[in-house]
Coordinates of C-alpha atoms and ligand atoms in Angstrom, one line a residue:
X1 CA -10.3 31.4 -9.3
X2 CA -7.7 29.1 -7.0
X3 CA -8.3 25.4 -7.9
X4 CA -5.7 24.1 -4.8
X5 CA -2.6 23.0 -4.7
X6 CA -1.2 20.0 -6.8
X7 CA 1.6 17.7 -7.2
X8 CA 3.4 18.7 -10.2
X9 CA 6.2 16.1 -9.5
X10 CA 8.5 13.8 -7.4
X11 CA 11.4 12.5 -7.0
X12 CA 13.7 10.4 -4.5
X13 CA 17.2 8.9 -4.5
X14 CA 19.0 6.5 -1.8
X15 CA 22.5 5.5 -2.0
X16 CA 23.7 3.0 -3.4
X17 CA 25.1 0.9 -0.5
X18 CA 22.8 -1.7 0.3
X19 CA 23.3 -3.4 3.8
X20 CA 21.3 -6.9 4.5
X21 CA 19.9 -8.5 7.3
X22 CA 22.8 -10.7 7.1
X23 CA 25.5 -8.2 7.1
X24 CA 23.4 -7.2 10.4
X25 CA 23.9 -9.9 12.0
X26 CA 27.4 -9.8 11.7
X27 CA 28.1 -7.1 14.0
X28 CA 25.0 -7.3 16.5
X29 CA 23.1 -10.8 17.7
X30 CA 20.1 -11.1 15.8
X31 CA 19.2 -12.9 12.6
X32 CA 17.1 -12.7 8.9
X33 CA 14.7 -14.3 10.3
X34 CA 14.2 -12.3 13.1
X35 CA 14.3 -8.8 11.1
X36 CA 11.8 -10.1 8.3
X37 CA 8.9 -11.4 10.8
X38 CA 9.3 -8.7 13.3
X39 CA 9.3 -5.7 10.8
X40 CA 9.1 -6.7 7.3
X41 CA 12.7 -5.2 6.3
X42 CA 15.3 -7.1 4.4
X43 CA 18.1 -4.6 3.7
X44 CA 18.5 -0.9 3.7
X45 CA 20.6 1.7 2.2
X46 CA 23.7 3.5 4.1
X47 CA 25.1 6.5 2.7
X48 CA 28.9 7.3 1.7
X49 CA 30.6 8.9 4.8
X50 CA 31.0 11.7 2.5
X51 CA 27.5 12.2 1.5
X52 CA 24.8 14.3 3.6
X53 CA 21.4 14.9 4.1
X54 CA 21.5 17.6 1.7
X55 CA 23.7 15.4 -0.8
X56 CA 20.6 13.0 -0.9
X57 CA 18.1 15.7 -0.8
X58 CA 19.6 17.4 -3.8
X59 CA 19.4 14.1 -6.0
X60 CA 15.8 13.7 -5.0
X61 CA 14.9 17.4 -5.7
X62 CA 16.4 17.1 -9.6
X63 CA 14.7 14.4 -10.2
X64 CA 11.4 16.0 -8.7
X65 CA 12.1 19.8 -10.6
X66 CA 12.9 17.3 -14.0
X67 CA 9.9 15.6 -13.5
X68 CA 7.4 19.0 -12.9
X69 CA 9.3 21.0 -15.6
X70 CA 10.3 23.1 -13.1
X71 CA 13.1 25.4 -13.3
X72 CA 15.4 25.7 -10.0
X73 CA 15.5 29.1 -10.5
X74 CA 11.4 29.4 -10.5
X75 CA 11.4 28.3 -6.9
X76 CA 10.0 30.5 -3.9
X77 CA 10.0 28.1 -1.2
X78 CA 11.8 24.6 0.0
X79 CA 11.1 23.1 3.0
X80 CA 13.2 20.3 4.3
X81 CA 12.2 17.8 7.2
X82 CA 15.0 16.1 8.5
X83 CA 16.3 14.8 11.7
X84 CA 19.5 14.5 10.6
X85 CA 20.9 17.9 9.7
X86 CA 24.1 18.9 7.7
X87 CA 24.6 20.8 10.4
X88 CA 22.7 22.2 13.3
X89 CA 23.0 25.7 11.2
X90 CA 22.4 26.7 8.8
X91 CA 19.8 24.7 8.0
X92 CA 20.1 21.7 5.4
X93 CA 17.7 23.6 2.9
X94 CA 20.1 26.4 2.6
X95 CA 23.1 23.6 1.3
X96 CA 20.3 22.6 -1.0
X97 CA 19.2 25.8 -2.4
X98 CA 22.7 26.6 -3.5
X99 CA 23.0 23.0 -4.7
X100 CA 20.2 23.7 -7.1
X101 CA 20.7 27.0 -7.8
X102 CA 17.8 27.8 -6.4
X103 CA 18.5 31.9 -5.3
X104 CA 15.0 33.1 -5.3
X105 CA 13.7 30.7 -2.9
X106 CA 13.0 31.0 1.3
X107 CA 14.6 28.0 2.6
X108 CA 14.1 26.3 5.7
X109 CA 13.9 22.9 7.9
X110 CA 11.1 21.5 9.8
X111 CA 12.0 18.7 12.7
X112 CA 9.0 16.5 12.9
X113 CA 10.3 13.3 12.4
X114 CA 8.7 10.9 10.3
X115 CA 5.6 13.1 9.8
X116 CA 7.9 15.9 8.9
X117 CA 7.1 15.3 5.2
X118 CA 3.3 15.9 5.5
X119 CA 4.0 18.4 8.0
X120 CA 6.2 20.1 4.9
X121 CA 3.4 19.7 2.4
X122 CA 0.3 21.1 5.0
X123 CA 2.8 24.5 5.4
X124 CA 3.8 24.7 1.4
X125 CA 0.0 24.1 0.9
X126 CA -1.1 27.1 2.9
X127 CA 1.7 28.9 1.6
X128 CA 0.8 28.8 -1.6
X129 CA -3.1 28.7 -1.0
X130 CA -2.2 32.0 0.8
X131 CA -0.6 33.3 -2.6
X132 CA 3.1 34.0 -0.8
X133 CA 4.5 31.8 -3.3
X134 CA 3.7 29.6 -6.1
X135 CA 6.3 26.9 -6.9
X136 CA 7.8 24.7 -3.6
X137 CA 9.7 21.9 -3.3
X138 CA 9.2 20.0 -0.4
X139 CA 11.6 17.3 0.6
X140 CA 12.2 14.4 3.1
X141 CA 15.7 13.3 3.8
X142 CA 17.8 11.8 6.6
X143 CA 21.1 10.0 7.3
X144 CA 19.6 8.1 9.9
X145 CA 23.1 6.3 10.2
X146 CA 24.6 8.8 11.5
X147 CA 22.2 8.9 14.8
X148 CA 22.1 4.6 14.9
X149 CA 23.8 2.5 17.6
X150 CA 25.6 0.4 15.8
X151 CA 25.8 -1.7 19.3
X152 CA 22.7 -1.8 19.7
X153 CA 20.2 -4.7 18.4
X154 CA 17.1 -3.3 19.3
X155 CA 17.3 -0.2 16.8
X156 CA 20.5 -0.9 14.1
X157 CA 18.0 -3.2 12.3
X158 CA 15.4 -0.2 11.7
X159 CA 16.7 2.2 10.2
X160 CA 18.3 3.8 6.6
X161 CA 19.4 7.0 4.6
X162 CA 17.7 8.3 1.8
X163 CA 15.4 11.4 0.7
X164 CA 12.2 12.1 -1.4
X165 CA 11.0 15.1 -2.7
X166 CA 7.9 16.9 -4.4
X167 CA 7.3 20.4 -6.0
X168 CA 4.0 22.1 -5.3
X169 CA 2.4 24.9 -7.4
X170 CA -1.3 26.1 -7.5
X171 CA -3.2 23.3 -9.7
X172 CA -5.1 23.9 -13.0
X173 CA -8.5 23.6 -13.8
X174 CA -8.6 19.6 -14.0
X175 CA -5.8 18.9 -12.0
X176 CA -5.3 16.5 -8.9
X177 CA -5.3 18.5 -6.0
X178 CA -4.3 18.6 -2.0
X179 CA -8.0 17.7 -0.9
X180 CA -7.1 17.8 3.0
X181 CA -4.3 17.5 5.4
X182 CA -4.3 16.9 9.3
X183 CA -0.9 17.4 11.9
X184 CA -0.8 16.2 15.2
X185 CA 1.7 16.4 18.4
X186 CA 1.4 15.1 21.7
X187 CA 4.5 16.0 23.7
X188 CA 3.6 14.2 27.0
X189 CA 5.7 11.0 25.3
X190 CA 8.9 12.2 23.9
X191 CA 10.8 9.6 25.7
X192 CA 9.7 7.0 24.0
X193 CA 11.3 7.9 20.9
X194 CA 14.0 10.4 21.2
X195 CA 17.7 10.9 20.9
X196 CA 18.7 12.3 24.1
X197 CA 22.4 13.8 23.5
X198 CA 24.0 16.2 21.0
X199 CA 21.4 18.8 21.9
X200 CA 21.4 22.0 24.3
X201 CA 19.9 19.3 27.0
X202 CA 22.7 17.1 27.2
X203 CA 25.8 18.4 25.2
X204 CA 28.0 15.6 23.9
X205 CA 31.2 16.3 26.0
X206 CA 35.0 14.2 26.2
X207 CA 33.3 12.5 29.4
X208 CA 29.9 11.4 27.6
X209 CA 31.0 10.7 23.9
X210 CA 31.7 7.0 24.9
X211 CA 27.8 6.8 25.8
X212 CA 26.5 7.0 22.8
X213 CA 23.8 9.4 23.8
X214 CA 23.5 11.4 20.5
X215 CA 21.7 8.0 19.0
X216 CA 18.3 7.1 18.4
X217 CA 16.0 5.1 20.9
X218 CA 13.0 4.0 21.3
X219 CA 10.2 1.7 23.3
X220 CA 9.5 -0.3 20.2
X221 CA 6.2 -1.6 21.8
X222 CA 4.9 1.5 23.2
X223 CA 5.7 3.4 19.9
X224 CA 4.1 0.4 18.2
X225 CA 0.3 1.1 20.3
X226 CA 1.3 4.6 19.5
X227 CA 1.5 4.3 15.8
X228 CA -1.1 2.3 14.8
X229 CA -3.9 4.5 16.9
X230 CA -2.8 7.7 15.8
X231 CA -2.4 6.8 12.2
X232 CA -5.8 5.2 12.1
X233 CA -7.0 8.2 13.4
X234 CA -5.3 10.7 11.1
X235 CA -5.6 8.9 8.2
X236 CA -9.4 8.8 9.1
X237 CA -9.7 12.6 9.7
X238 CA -8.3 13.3 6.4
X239 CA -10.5 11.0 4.6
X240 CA -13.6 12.4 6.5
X241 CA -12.4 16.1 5.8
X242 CA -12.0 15.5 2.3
X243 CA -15.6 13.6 1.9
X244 CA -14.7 10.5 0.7
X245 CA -14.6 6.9 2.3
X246 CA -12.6 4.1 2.4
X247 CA -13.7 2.5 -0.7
X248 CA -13.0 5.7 -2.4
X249 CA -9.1 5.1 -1.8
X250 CA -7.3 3.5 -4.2
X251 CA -3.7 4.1 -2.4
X252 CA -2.7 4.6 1.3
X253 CA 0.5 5.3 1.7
X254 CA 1.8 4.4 5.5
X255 CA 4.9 5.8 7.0
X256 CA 7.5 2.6 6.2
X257 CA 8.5 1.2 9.8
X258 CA 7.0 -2.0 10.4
X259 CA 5.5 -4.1 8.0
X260 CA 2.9 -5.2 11.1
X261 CA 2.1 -1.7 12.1
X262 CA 1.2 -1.1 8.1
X263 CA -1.2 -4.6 8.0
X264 CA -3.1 -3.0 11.3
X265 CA -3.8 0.1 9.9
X266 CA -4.8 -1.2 7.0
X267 CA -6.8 -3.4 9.0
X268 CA -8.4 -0.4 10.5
X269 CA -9.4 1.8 8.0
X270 CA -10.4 -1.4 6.3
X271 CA -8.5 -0.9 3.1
X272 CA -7.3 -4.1 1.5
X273 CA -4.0 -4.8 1.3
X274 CA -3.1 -4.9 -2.0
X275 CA -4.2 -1.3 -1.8
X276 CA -1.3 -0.1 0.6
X277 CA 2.2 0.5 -0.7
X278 CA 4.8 -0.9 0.9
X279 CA 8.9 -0.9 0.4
X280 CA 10.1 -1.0 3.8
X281 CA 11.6 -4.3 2.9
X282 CA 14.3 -2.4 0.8
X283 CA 14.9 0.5 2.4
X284 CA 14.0 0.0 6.2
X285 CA 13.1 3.5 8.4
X286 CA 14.0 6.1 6.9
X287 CA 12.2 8.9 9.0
X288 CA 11.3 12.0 7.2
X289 CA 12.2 10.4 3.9
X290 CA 10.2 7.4 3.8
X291 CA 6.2 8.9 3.0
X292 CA 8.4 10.9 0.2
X293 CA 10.5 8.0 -1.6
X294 CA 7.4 5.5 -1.5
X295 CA 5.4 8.6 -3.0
X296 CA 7.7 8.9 -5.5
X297 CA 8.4 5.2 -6.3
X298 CA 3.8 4.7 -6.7
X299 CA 4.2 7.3 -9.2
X300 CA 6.7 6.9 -11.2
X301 CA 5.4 2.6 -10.6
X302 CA 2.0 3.5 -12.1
X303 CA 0.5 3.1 -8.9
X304 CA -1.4 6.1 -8.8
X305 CA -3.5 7.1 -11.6
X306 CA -5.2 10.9 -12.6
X307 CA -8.3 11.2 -10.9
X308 CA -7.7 8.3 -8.5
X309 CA -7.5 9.6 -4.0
X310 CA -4.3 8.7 -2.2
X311 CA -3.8 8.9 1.6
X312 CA -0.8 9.4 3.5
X313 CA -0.9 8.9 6.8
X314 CA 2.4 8.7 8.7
X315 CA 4.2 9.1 12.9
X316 CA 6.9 9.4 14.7
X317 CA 8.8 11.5 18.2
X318 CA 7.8 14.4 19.4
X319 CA 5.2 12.3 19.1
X320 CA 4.0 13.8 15.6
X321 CA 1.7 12.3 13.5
X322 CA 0.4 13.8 10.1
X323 CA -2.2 12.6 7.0
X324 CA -2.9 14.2 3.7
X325 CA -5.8 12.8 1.2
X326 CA -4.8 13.7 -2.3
X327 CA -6.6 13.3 -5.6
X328 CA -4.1 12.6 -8.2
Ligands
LIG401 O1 9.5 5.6 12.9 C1 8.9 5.9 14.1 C2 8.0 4.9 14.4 N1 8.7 3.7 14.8 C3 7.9 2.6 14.9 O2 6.8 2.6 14.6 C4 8.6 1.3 15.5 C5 7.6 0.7 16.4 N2 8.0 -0.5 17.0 C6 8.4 -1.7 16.4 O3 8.3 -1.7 15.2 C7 8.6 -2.9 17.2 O4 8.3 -2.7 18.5 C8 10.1 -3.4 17.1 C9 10.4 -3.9 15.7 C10 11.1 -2.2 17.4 C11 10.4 -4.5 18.1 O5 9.5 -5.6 17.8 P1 8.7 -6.3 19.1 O6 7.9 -7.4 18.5 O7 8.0 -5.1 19.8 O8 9.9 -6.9 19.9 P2 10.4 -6.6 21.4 O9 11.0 -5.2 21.5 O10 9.3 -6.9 22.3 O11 11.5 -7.7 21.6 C12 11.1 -9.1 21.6 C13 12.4 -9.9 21.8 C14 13.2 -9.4 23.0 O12 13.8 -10.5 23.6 P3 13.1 -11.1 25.0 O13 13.1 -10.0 26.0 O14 11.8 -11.6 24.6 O15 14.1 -12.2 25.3 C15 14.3 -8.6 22.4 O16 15.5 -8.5 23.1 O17 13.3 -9.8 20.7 C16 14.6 -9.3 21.1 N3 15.1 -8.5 20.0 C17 15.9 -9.0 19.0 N4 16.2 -10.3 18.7 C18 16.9 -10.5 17.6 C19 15.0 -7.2 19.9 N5 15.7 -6.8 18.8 C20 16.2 -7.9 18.2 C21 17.0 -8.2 17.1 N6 17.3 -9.5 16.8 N7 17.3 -7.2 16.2

């Protein structure tokens, strides 16, 4: 008799250099005041030059595998969604399986931007619904500073490093549970949010490195419409598809980009506000990683209690866009 899958624990660590508005505004035109009312975000963390995606990934996994009494060893599967590679290959879960020790385990990366963390936990899910494996750690991380324009006010402001992770395993008789999941893509609008160099499309070469071109950007009010529909519209799905209703949820938690784009969902699905988590304010975009740290920071805050439904509903390029509804 399969009960699902559950949460068995998180985990999420970002480093320890914390970079303000003010800092900001020291190296591109713009101000505090400026950051806080057009996004919400008040400082972010940059990592070490020395530490990677897989560096951050592996402090968020410990603290996830601590957390679920779960042995690295145990694990079958790790999934890792990430913009921001170690290195193009191998892929940044195979530096983290070793890290952990984790031999037994299939290891791979998914690149679906800032839905790449739900878009983790809908293929560990079926995975382990499908009985190929039983204990998987899925994880978020990205050192989004790597791919910023540093010149370039539009986008510097948004973004930060940091990872979040979660193991999986089939759930016991009582447990919280998966209760559904919904992915999405459109790829009509990838140049709206993209970063168009360092790839096989446009190489970065001696005559284009001055360019730039391996950095993110982005048509911050087109990604904006962009967001706040297809959130509403996944977050709805997984709500309906897990029978439940608004007034059931007693925690949405929003991809972390814009503190605006958060209040209009919100708005939408008509879910008060004090029932949305929210800590863009300390940690800015973090892509892939930010679904995963706030998840871990609601649990270990108290914010989630056993039996209560959370949502997660987050997007980004490609475009992608991805909900789960979880009973905890
Ligand atoms: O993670 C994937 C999903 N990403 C998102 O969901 C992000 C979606 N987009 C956004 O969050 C917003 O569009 C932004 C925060 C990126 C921009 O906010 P906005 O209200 O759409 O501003 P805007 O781009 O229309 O710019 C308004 C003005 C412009 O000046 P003018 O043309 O009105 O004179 C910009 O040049 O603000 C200017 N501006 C800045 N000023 C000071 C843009 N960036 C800055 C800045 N400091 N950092």
């Amino acid at each position: 008799m399969t009960h699902g899958v559950t949460i068995a624990g998180t985990g999420s660590y970002v480093p320890e250099k914390i970079v303000t508005n003010d800092d900001l505004s020291k190296i591109v035109d713009t101000t505090d005041e400026w950051i806080v009312t057009r996004t919400g975000i008040k400082e972010r963390r940059i990592a070490a030059e020395n530490e990677s995606s897989s560096d951050l990934a592996t402090q968020a996994a410990l603290k996830a595998l601590e957390q679920s009494n779960t042995k690295a060893e145990d694990l079958e599967l790790i999934i890792i969604a990430t913009i921001t590679p170690d290195t193009l290959t191998p892929s940044t879960a195979a530096y983290v399986q070793t890290n952990l020790g984790a031999h037994k385990a299939v290891a791979f990366d998914i690149s679906a931007a800032c839905a790449g963390f739900v878009y983790a936990m809908k293929i560990a899910t079926n995975m382990i619904n499908g009985g190929s494996v039983k204990n998987a750690l899925i994880i978020g991380a990205e050192k989004l500073s790597c791919v910023t324009n540093w010149t370039d006010r539009t986008t510097c402001v948004l973004f930060g490093d940091g990872a979040g992770a979660a193991v999986l395993r089939p759930a016991e008789e009582g447990e919280g549970r998966i209760l559904a999941t919904d992915i999405g893509t459109d790829g009509t609008q990838t140049k709206i949010l993209n970063i168009p160099g360092g790839g096989s499309a446009c190489p970065t070469t001696p005559e284009n490195i001055h360019e730039n071109l391996a950095t993110l950007t982005m048509s911050g009010k087109e990604v904006f419409k962009q967001a706040v529909t297809r959130m509403r519209d996944s977050a709805n799905t997984v709500i309906e598809r897990a029978n439940l209703t608004p007034e059931d949820i007693s925690l949405v938690i929003p991809h972390q980009a814009n503190l605006r784009i958060i209040d209009a969902i919100a708005d939408r699905l008509a879910v008060p506000n004090d029932r949305v988590f929210v800590n863009l304010h300390k940690y800015g975009n973090t892509s892939a990683a930010a679904i995963a740290i706030a998840l871990d920071e609601a649990n270990r805050e108290g914010k989630i209690k056993k039996g209560e439904n959370l949502v997660m509903v987050a997007f980004g390029a490609g475009l992608t866009w991805a909900a789960a509804a979880i009973e905890w």
